[in-house]
Short mmCIF file of C-alpha atoms in Angstrom, two decimals:
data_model
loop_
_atom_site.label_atom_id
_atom_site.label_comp_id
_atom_site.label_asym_id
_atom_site.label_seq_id
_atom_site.Cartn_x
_atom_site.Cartn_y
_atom_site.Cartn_z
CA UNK A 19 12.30 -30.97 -26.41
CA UNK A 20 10.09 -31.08 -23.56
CA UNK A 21 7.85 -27.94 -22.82
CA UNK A 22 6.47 -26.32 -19.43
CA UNK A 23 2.56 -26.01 -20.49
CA UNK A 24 0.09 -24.26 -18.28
CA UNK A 25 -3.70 -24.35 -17.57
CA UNK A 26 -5.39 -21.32 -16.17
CA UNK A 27 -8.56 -20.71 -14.39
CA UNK A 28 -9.44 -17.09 -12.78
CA UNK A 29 -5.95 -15.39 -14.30
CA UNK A 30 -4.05 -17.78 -12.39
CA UNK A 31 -1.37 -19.56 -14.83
CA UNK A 32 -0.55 -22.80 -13.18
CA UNK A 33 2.04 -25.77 -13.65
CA UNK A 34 1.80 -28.97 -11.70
CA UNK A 35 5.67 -29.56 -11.45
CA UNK A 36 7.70 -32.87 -10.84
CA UNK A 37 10.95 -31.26 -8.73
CA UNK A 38 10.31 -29.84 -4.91
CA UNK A 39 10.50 -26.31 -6.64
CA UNK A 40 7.92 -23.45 -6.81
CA UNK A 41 7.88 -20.24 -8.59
CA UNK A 42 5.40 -17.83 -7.80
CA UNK A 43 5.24 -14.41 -9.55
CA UNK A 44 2.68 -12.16 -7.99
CA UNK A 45 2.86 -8.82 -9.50
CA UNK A 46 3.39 -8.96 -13.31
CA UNK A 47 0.20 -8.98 -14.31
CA UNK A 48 -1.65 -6.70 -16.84
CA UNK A 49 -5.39 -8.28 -17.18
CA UNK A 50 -8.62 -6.56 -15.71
CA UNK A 51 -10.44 -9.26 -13.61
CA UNK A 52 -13.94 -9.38 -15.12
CA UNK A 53 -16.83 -6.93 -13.12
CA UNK A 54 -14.10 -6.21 -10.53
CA UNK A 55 -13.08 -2.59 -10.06
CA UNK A 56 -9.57 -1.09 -9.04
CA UNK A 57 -8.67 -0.50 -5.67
CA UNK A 58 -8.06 2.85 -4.10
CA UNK A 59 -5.79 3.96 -1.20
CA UNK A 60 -9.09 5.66 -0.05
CA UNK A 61 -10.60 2.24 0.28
CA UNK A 62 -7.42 0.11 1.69
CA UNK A 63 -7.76 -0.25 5.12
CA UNK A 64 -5.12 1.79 7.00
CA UNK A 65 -1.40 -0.25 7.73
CA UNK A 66 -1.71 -1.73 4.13
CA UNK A 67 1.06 -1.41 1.89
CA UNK A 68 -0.07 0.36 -0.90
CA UNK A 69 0.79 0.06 -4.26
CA UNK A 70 -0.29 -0.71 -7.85
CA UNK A 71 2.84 -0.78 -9.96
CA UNK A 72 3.66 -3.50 -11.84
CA UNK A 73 7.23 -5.94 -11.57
CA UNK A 74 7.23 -5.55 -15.69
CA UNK A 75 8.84 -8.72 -16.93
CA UNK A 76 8.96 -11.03 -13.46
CA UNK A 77 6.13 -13.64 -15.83
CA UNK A 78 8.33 -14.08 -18.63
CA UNK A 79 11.25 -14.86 -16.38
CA UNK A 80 9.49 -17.21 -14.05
CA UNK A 81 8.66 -18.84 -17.71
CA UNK A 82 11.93 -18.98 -18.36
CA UNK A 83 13.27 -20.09 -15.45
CA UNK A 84 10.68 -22.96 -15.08
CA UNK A 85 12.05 -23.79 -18.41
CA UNK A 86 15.24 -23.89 -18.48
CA UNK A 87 14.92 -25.87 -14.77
CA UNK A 88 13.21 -28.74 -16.89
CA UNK A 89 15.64 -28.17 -19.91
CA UNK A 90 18.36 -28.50 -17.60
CA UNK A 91 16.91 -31.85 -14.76
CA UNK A 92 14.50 -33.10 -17.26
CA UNK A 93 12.51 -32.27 -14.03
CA UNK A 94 9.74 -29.09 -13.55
CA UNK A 95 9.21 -26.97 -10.81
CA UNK A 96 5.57 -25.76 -9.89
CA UNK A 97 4.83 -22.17 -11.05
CA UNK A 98 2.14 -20.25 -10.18
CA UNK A 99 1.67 -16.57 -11.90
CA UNK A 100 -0.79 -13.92 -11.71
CA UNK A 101 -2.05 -12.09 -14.39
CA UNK A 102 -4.48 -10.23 -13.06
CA UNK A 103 -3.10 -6.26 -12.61
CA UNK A 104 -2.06 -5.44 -9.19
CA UNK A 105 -4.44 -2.40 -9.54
CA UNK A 106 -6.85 -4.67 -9.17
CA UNK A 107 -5.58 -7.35 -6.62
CA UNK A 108 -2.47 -7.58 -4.77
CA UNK A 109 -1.90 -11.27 -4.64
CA UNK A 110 0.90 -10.72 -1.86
CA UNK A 111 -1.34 -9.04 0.92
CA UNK A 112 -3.54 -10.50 3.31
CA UNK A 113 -6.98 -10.92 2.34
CA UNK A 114 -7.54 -7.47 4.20
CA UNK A 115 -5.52 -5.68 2.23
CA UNK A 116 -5.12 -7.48 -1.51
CA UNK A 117 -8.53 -5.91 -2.45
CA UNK A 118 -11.31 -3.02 -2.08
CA UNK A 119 -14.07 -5.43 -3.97
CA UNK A 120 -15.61 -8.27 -3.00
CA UNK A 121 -15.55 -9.57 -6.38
CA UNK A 122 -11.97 -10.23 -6.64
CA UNK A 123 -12.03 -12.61 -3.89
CA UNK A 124 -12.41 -15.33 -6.29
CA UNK A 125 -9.06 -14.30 -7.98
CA UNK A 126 -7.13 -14.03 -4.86
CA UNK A 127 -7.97 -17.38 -3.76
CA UNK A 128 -7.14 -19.30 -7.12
CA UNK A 129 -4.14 -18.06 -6.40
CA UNK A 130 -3.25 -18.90 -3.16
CA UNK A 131 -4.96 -21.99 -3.22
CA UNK A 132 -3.28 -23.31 -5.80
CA UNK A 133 0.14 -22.38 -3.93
CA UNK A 134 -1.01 -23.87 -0.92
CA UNK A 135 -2.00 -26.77 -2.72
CA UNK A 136 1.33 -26.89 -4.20
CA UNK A 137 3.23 -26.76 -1.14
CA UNK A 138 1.45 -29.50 0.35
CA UNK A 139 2.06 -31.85 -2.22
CA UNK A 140 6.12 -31.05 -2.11
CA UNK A 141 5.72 -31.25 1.40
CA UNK A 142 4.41 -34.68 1.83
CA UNK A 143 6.56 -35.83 -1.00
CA UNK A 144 9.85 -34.67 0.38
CA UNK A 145 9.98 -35.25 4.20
CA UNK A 146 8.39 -31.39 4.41
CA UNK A 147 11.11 -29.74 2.63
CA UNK A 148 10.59 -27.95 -0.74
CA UNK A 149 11.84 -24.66 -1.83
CA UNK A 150 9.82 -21.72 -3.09
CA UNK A 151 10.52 -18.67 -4.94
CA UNK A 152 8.45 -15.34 -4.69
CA UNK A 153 9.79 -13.78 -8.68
CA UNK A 154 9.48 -10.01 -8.54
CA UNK A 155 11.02 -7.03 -9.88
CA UNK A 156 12.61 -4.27 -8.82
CA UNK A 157 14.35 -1.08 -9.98
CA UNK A 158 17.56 -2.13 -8.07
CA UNK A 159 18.51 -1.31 -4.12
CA UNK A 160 20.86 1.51 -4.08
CA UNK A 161 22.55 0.47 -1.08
CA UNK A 162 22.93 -3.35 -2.38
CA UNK A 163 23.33 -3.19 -5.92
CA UNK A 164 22.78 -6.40 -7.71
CA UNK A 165 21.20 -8.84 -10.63
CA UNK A 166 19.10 -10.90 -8.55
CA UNK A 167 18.09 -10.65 -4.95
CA UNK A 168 16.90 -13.40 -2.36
CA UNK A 169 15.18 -12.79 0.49
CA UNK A 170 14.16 -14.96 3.63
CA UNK A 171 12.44 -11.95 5.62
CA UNK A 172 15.05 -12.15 7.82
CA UNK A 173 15.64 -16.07 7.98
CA UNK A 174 11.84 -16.56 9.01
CA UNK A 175 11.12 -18.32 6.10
CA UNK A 176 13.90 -21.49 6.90
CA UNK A 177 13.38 -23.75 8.55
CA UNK A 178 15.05 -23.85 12.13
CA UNK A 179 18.71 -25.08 11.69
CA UNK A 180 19.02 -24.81 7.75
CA UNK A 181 22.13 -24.23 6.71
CA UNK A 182 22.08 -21.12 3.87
CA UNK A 183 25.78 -21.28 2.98
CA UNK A 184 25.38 -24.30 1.72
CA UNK A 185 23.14 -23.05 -1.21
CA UNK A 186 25.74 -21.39 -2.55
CA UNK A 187 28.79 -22.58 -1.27
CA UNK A 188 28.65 -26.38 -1.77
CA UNK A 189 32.38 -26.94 -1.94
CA UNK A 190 32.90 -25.90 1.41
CA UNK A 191 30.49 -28.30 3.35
#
């Protein structure tokens, strides 16, 4: 049986993948980044989201998702999963608002870089189309009560034209 293996540099967990596929999981973190201190509302620069909770289990399912992808296309996706604490770094802000100390910086950018590097390579391997999903967690949307949620902020994250009913609905196209 084949196995999804990971190298890691700066808590960043990283898997060069074989399918147009990412999986990023930004928030499930529980490591202290070493000589960095936590952030602070006091010191987040005002119109920052705020928060330092983790999305408890959103690593091990990206793990098992990645897995079970391969298990099931003899094919990887790319995963990419923080596990430094949010308290520390919020690997979903902007640079501006992910940290208070200059000393995470270098754990912020392993992590986007390695994204970014990522998407490139799907990119330029698949006539710029690729697929990637942000894994987090949630405590469940009163208002839209489900299992799993996708989001596209609002289609802004498709490409002009793409078709999203035929992600699910297949049959019908």
């Amino acid at each position: 049986m084949q196995i999804v293996t990971y190298a890691e540099r700066r808590l960043v967990k990283r898997h060069r993948g074989t399918l147009p596929v990412i999986l990023t999981c930004p928030h499930d973190g529980s490591e202290a980044p070493a000589q960095v201190s936590e952030r602070t509302r006091e010191q987040t620069p005002g119109g920052c989201d705020f928060t330092t909770s983790r999305d408890r289990e959103a690593a091990p399912i990206t793990e098992a998702v990645a897995q079970r992808m391969l298990a099931v296309t003899g094919l990887s996706p790319y995963v990419v999963i923080a596990r430094f604490h949010r308290k520390f770094i919020d690997a979903n802000r902007s640079a501006a608002c992910a940290f208070t100390d200059p000393a995470a910086q270098p754990f912020y950018e392993e992590y986007h870089t390695r994204i970014a590097e990522y998407v490139s390579q799907i990119l330029s391997q698949n006539q710029g189309r690729g697929f990637l999903f942000d894994i987090h967690g949630t405590s469940g949307i009163a208002a839209d009560p489900a299992d799993l949620y996708l989001g596209t902020v609002n289609g802004s994250t498709l490409l002009a034209g793409f078709a999203v009913f035929t992600l699910f609905y297949v049959g019908l196209v």
